[in-house]
Short mmCIF file of C-alpha atoms in Angstrom, two decimals:
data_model
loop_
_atom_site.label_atom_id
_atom_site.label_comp_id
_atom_site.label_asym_id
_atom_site.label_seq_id
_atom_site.Cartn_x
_atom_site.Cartn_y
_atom_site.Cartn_z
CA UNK A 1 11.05 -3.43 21.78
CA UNK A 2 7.34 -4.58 20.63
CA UNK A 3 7.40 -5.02 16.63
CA UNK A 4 4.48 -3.14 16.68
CA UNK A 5 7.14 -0.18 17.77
CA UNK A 6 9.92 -1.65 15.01
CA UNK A 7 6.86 -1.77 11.95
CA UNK A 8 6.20 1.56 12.91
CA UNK A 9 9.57 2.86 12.91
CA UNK A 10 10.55 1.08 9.63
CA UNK A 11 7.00 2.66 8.10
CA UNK A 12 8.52 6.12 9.33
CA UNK A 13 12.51 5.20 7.78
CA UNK A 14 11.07 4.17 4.29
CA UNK A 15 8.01 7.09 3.77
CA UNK A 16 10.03 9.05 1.94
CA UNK A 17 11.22 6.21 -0.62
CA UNK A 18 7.93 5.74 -2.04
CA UNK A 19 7.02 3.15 0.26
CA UNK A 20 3.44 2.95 1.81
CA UNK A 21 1.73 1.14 4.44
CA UNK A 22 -1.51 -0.20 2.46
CA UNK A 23 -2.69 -2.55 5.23
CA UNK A 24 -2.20 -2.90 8.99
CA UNK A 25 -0.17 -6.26 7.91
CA UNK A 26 1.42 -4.52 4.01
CA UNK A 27 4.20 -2.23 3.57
CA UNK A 28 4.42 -1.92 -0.28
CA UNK A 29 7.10 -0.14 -2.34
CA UNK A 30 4.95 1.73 -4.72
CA UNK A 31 7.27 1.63 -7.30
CA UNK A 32 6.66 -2.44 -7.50
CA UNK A 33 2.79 -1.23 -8.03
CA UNK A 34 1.44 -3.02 -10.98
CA UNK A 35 -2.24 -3.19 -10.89
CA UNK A 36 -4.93 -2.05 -8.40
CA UNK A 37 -7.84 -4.07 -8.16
CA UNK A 38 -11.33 -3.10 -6.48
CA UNK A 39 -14.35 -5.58 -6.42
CA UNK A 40 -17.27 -5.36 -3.99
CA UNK A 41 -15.56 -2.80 -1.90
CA UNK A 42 -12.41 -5.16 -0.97
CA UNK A 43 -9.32 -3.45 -2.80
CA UNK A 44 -5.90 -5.75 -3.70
CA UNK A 45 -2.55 -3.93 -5.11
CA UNK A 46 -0.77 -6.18 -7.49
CA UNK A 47 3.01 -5.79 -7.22
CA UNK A 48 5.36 -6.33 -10.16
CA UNK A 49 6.47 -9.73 -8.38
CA UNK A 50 2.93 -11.18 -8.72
CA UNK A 51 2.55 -10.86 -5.06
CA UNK A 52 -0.47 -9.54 -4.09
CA UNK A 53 -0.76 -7.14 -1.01
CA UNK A 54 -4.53 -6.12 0.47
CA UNK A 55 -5.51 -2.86 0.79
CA UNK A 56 -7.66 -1.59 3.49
CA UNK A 57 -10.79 1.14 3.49
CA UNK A 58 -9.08 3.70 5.16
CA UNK A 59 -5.71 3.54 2.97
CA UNK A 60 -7.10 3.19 -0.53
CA UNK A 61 -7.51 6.90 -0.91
CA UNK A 62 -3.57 7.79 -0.28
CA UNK A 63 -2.93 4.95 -2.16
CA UNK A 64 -4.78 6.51 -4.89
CA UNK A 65 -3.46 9.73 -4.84
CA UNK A 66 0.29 8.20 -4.62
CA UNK A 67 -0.51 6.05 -7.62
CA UNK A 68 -2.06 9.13 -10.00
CA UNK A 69 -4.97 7.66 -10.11
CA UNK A 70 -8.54 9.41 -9.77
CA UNK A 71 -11.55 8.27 -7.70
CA UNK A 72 -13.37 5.56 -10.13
CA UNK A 73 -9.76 4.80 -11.50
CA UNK A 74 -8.98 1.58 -10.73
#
């Protein structure tokens, strides 16, 4: 089994528990969400750890939306 195949069914298993696949390379719990950060169209989700976990173009809007936050809401 590729662990493209095992990421993708982990991403499926934990979807419901508030988790969130931010990045090709990030699956974040979203309750660990501390701080999103934006800056010259690069976006970085700060985790309650300290870690820090990037967040790509096309998931920032979920991620948004999952967080309660509005567009411009950072």
């Amino acid at each position: 089994m590729s662990s493209t195949t095992v990421s993708n069914m982990l991403e499926e298993r934990l979807a419901g528990l508030e988790f969130l696949r931010v990045h090709r390379s990030e699956l974040v719990n979203l309750r660990e969400a501390r701080a999103l950060h934006q800056r010259d169209g690069a976006a970085v989700l700060e985790l309650s750890d300290g870690q820090r976990a990037q967040v790509s173009r096309r998931a920032i809007a979920e991620l948004k939306r999952r967080l309660g936050l509005r567009d411009g809401e950072a």
